Amino acid sequence: MSAAALLLLADSRLPAGGHAHSGGTEQAVRAGAVHDVASLRAFLVGRLHTTGVVSAALAAAACRTAGAAPMGGPVSDTAGAAPAGGAAGAFTPGAPLSWAELDAEADAVTASPAQREAARQQGRLLLRVARRVWPSDPLEALALAVPHPHHPVALGAVAHAAGIAPEAAATAAAYHAVSGPAAAAVRLLGLDPVEVHRLLAALAQDLESVADRAARAARDGPLPAPSAPALDLLAERHAQTAQRLFVS
């Protein structure tokens, strides 16, 4: 695994549009749910154990899918498909899902249409950038099968292209689930950035635990699907707000 590549992939300065998304923080601030470091901590913990674990598992699964093709070639869109008559999203331990199945899984566990749209926007931008930075056959296969993939699906595929293992892909996704919203809170509320980074440092062990759980689920199944109704409602309200600083 390339530690340097993992740092590049997790860097907020990667020109993939991540800075334009607050992950619900803007609307949470508007509603008064996030107003200081303590309330931000509660918000981030909630995101980490819902959206975070879902995204981490999808990223790890996508990383496995990208690595499943012989010699790094394109992944068949039917690879890992459920048997005829089986339930949608059926998971066979050890068998990677196809790109279409992974994207459908992401759709199924994202209840909010606004969140689905935001995730696809971020995924499309990340995939576009990564095809130039880390060109590879799996990324081309993903772009062909799902032109606008969900962000964690794109993230996992890009992780493999960058030489990153599924476990580290899960860590990157879990980190994105809290780092972006934390940075948005600093901008929205004028919080002390040192205190916010201190908060993120305190969440490091929890983040690693979530990433480990997600990576094991991506390998052994089933993929986790905890719900976060409050985040769904915040996303829908944000999408209907006329004046916004962030896309989501």
CSV table of C-alpha atoms in Angstrom, one decimal:
chain,number,residue,atom,x,y,z
A,1,MET,CA,0.0,0.0,0.0
A,2,SER,CA,1.2,3.5,-0.8
A,3,ALA,CA,1.0,5.7,2.3
A,4,ALA,CA,1.8,8.8,0.1
A,5,ALA,CA,-1.1,8.0,-2.2
A,6,LEU,CA,-3.4,7.7,0.7
A,7,LEU,CA,-2.4,11.1,1.9
A,8,LEU,CA,-3.0,12.6,-1.5
A,9,LEU,CA,-6.4,10.9,-1.8
A,10,ALA,CA,-7.5,12.2,1.7
A,11,ASP,CA,-6.1,15.7,1.0
A,12,SER,CA,-8.9,18.3,0.9
A,13,ARG,CA,-6.8,20.2,-1.7
A,14,LEU,CA,-7.4,17.4,-4.3
A,15,PRO,CA,-9.3,19.3,-7.0
A,16,ALA,CA,-12.4,17.1,-6.9
A,17,GLY,CA,-14.9,19.6,-5.5
A,18,GLY,CA,-14.9,18.4,-1.9
A,19,HIS,CA,-14.6,21.9,-0.5
A,20,ALA,CA,-18.0,22.8,-1.9
A,21,HIS,CA,-19.8,20.2,0.2
A,22,SER,CA,-20.6,20.6,4.0
A,23,GLY,CA,-22.2,17.2,4.5
A,24,GLY,CA,-25.2,18.7,6.1
A,25,THR,CA,-23.3,21.1,8.4
A,26,GLU,CA,-24.6,24.3,6.8
A,27,GLN,CA,-28.2,23.3,7.3
A,28,ALA,CA,-27.4,22.0,10.8
A,29,VAL,CA,-25.9,25.4,11.7
A,30,ARG,CA,-28.9,27.1,10.2
A,31,ALA,CA,-31.2,25.0,12.4
A,32,GLY,CA,-29.1,25.6,15.5
A,33,ALA,CA,-28.1,22.0,15.9
A,34,VAL,CA,-24.5,22.8,15.5
A,35,HIS,CA,-23.4,26.0,17.2
A,36,ASP,CA,-20.1,25.3,19.0
A,37,VAL,CA,-17.3,22.6,19.3
A,38,ALA,CA,-19.4,20.4,21.6
A,39,SER,CA,-22.4,20.3,19.3
A,40,LEU,CA,-20.1,19.8,16.3
A,41,ARG,CA,-18.6,16.8,18.0
A,42,ALA,CA,-22.1,15.2,18.5
A,43,PHE,CA,-22.8,15.9,14.8
A,44,LEU,CA,-19.6,14.4,13.6
A,45,VAL,CA,-20.0,11.3,15.7
A,46,GLY,CA,-23.5,10.8,14.4
A,47,ARG,CA,-22.2,11.1,10.8
A,48,LEU,CA,-19.3,8.8,11.4
A,49,HIS,CA,-21.5,5.9,12.7
A,50,THR,CA,-24.1,6.3,10.0
A,51,THR,CA,-23.1,7.9,6.7
A,52,GLY,CA,-19.4,7.2,7.6
A,53,VAL,CA,-19.6,3.5,8.0
A,54,VAL,CA,-21.9,3.1,4.9
A,55,SER,CA,-19.4,5.1,2.8
A,56,ALA,CA,-16.4,3.3,4.2
A,57,ALA,CA,-17.9,-0.1,3.4
A,58,LEU,CA,-18.8,0.9,-0.1
A,59,ALA,CA,-15.3,2.3,-0.7
A,60,ALA,CA,-13.7,-0.9,0.5
A,61,ALA,CA,-16.0,-3.0,-1.6
A,62,ALA,CA,-15.3,-0.8,-4.7
A,63,CYS,CA,-11.6,-1.2,-4.0
A,64,ARG,CA,-12.0,-5.0,-4.0
A,65,THR,CA,-14.1,-4.8,-7.2
A,66,ALA,CA,-11.4,-2.7,-9.0
A,67,GLY,CA,-8.8,-5.3,-8.0
A,68,ALA,CA,-10.8,-8.3,-9.1
A,69,ALA,CA,-10.1,-8.1,-12.8
A,70,PRO,CA,-7.1,-10.1,-14.1
A,71,MET,CA,-4.1,-8.0,-14.7
A,72,GLY,CA,-6.0,-4.9,-13.7
A,73,GLY,CA,-8.3,-5.1,-16.7
A,74,PRO,CA,-12.0,-4.0,-16.8
A,75,VAL,CA,-14.4,-5.6,-14.4
A,76,SER,CA,-17.4,-7.3,-15.9
A,77,ASP,CA,-20.6,-5.6,-15.1
A,78,THR,CA,-22.1,-9.0,-14.2
A,79,ALA,CA,-19.2,-10.1,-11.9
A,80,GLY,CA,-20.4,-11.0,-8.5
A,81,ALA,CA,-24.1,-10.8,-9.5
A,82,ALA,CA,-26.7,-12.4,-7.4
A,83,PRO,CA,-28.2,-15.6,-8.8
A,84,ALA,CA,-31.4,-15.3,-10.8
A,85,GLY,CA,-34.4,-14.8,-8.5
A,86,GLY,CA,-32.1,-13.7,-5.6
A,87,ALA,CA,-32.7,-10.6,-3.6
A,88,ALA,CA,-31.3,-7.3,-4.8
A,89,GLY,CA,-28.1,-6.5,-3.1
A,90,ALA,CA,-27.4,-10.1,-2.3
A,91,PHE,CA,-23.8,-10.5,-1.0
A,92,THR,CA,-21.7,-13.6,-1.7
A,93,PRO,CA,-18.7,-13.6,0.7
A,94,GLY,CA,-15.5,-13.4,-1.2
A,95,ALA,CA,-17.2,-12.4,-4.5
A,96,PRO,CA,-16.8,-8.7,-5.4
A,97,LEU,CA,-19.9,-6.9,-6.7
A,98,SER,CA,-20.1,-5.4,-10.2
A,99,TRP,CA,-19.9,-1.6,-10.6
A,100,ALA,CA,-23.6,-1.4,-11.4
A,101,GLU,CA,-24.4,-3.5,-8.3
A,102,LEU,CA,-22.2,-1.3,-6.0
A,103,ASP,CA,-23.8,1.8,-7.3
A,104,ALA,CA,-27.3,0.4,-6.9
A,105,GLU,CA,-26.3,-0.6,-3.3
A,106,ALA,CA,-25.3,3.1,-2.7
A,107,ASP,CA,-28.6,4.2,-4.1
A,108,ALA,CA,-30.5,1.8,-1.8
A,109,VAL,CA,-28.9,2.9,1.4
A,110,THR,CA,-29.1,6.7,0.6
A,111,ALA,CA,-32.8,7.6,1.3
A,112,SER,CA,-32.5,11.3,0.5
A,113,PRO,CA,-32.7,12.3,-3.2
A,114,ALA,CA,-30.6,15.4,-2.4
A,115,GLN,CA,-27.9,13.3,-0.8
A,116,ARG,CA,-27.9,10.9,-3.8
A,117,GLU,CA,-27.5,13.8,-6.2
A,118,ALA,CA,-24.7,15.3,-4.1
A,119,ALA,CA,-22.9,12.0,-3.8
A,120,ARG,CA,-23.1,11.5,-7.6
A,121,GLN,CA,-21.8,15.0,-8.2
A,122,GLN,CA,-18.8,14.4,-6.0
A,123,GLY,CA,-18.2,10.9,-7.5
A,124,ARG,CA,-18.3,12.2,-11.0
A,125,LEU,CA,-15.8,15.0,-10.2
A,126,LEU,CA,-13.4,12.6,-8.3
A,127,LEU,CA,-13.5,10.1,-11.1
A,128,ARG,CA,-12.8,12.8,-13.7
A,129,VAL,CA,-9.7,14.0,-11.8
A,130,ALA,CA,-8.5,10.5,-10.9
A,131,ARG,CA,-8.6,9.3,-14.5
A,132,ARG,CA,-5.9,11.9,-15.2
A,133,VAL,CA,-3.9,11.5,-12.0
A,134,TRP,CA,-4.0,7.7,-11.6
A,135,PRO,CA,-5.1,6.4,-15.1
A,136,SER,CA,-6.1,2.7,-15.0
A,137,ASP,CA,-8.3,0.2,-16.7
A,138,PRO,CA,-10.7,-0.2,-13.6
A,139,LEU,CA,-11.4,3.5,-13.6
A,140,GLU,CA,-12.2,3.4,-17.3
A,141,ALA,CA,-14.5,0.4,-16.7
A,142,LEU,CA,-16.3,2.3,-13.9
A,143,ALA,CA,-16.7,5.4,-16.1
A,144,LEU,CA,-18.2,3.2,-18.8
A,145,ALA,CA,-20.5,1.3,-16.5
A,146,VAL,CA,-21.6,4.2,-14.2
A,147,PRO,CA,-20.7,7.6,-15.6
A,148,HIS,CA,-21.8,9.4,-12.4
A,149,PRO,CA,-21.0,7.0,-9.6
A,150,HIS,CA,-21.7,7.6,-5.9
A,151,HIS,CA,-18.7,9.2,-4.3
A,152,PRO,CA,-17.7,6.2,-2.1
A,153,VAL,CA,-17.8,3.9,-5.1
A,154,ALA,CA,-15.6,6.3,-7.0
A,155,LEU,CA,-13.3,6.7,-4.0
A,156,GLY,CA,-12.8,2.9,-3.7
A,157,ALA,CA,-12.0,2.5,-7.3
A,158,VAL,CA,-9.6,5.5,-7.2
A,159,ALA,CA,-7.9,4.0,-4.1
A,160,HIS,CA,-7.1,0.8,-6.0
A,161,ALA,CA,-5.8,2.8,-8.9
A,162,ALA,CA,-3.5,4.7,-6.5
A,163,GLY,CA,-2.2,1.4,-5.0
A,164,ILE,CA,-4.2,1.6,-1.8
A,165,ALA,CA,-5.7,-1.5,0.0
A,166,PRO,CA,-9.4,-1.8,0.7
A,167,GLU,CA,-8.8,-1.3,4.5
A,168,ALA,CA,-7.2,2.0,3.8
A,169,ALA,CA,-9.9,3.0,1.3
A,170,ALA,CA,-12.4,2.5,4.1
A,171,THR,CA,-10.3,4.8,6.4
A,172,ALA,CA,-10.2,7.5,3.7
A,173,ALA,CA,-14.0,7.3,3.3
A,174,ALA,CA,-14.5,7.5,7.1
A,175,TYR,CA,-12.1,10.4,7.3
A,176,HIS,CA,-14.0,12.3,4.5
A,177,ALA,CA,-17.3,11.8,6.5
A,178,VAL,CA,-16.0,14.0,9.3
A,179,SER,CA,-13.2,16.1,7.9
A,180,GLY,CA,-15.3,18.0,5.3
A,181,PRO,CA,-18.1,18.8,7.7
A,182,ALA,CA,-15.6,19.9,10.3
A,183,ALA,CA,-13.9,22.3,7.9
A,184,ALA,CA,-17.3,23.6,6.9
A,185,ALA,CA,-18.1,24.4,10.5
A,186,VAL,CA,-14.9,26.4,10.9
A,187,ARG,CA,-15.9,28.5,7.9
A,188,LEU,CA,-19.6,28.8,8.9
A,189,LEU,CA,-19.2,29.5,12.6
A,190,GLY,CA,-15.7,31.0,12.9
A,191,LEU,CA,-14.6,28.2,15.3
A,192,ASP,CA,-11.1,28.0,16.4
A,193,PRO,CA,-9.5,25.7,13.8
A,194,VAL,CA,-7.0,24.3,16.4
A,195,GLU,CA,-9.9,23.3,18.6
A,196,VAL,CA,-11.7,21.6,15.7
A,197,HIS,CA,-8.5,19.7,14.7
A,198,ARG,CA,-8.2,18.7,18.4
A,199,LEU,CA,-11.7,17.3,18.1
A,200,LEU,CA,-10.8,15.3,15.0
A,201,ALA,CA,-7.7,14.0,16.7
A,202,ALA,CA,-9.9,12.8,19.6
A,203,LEU,CA,-12.1,10.9,17.1
A,204,ALA,CA,-9.2,9.1,15.5
A,205,GLN,CA,-9.6,5.8,17.4
A,206,ASP,CA,-13.3,5.8,16.8
A,207,LEU,CA,-12.7,6.5,13.1
A,208,GLU,CA,-10.3,3.6,12.8
A,209,SER,CA,-12.8,1.3,14.5
A,210,VAL,CA,-15.5,2.3,12.0
A,211,ALA,CA,-13.2,1.8,9.1
A,212,ASP,CA,-12.1,-1.6,10.4
A,213,ARG,CA,-15.8,-2.7,10.8
A,214,ALA,CA,-16.6,-1.4,7.3
A,215,ALA,CA,-13.6,-3.2,5.7
A,216,ARG,CA,-14.6,-6.5,7.3
A,217,ALA,CA,-18.2,-6.0,6.1
A,218,ALA,CA,-17.0,-5.3,2.5
A,219,ARG,CA,-15.0,-8.6,2.6
A,220,ASP,CA,-17.5,-10.9,4.5
A,221,GLY,CA,-20.9,-9.1,4.0
A,222,PRO,CA,-23.5,-7.9,4.5
A,223,LEU,CA,-22.7,-4.3,3.8
A,224,PRO,CA,-23.9,-2.0,6.7
A,225,ALA,CA,-26.9,0.2,6.2
A,226,PRO,CA,-27.6,2.3,9.3
A,227,SER,CA,-30.1,5.1,8.7
A,228,ALA,CA,-29.7,8.8,9.6
A,229,PRO,CA,-33.2,10.4,9.2
A,230,ALA,CA,-32.0,13.7,10.7
A,231,LEU,CA,-29.3,14.0,8.1
A,232,ASP,CA,-31.8,13.1,5.3
A,233,LEU,CA,-34.1,15.9,6.5
A,234,LEU,CA,-31.3,18.4,6.7
A,235,ALA,CA,-30.2,17.5,3.1
A,236,GLU,CA,-33.7,17.9,1.7
A,237,ARG,CA,-34.2,21.3,3.5
A,238,HIS,CA,-30.8,22.4,2.3
A,239,ALA,CA,-31.7,21.5,-1.3
A,240,GLN,CA,-34.7,23.8,-1.1
A,241,THR,CA,-32.9,26.7,0.4
A,242,ALA,CA,-32.4,29.6,-2.0
A,243,GLN,CA,-29.2,31.1,-0.5
A,244,ARG,CA,-26.4,28.5,0.2
A,245,LEU,CA,-22.7,28.6,0.7
A,246,PHE,CA,-22.3,24.9,0.1
A,247,VAL,CA,-23.8,22.5,-2.4
A,248,SER,CA,-24.8,20.0,0.3
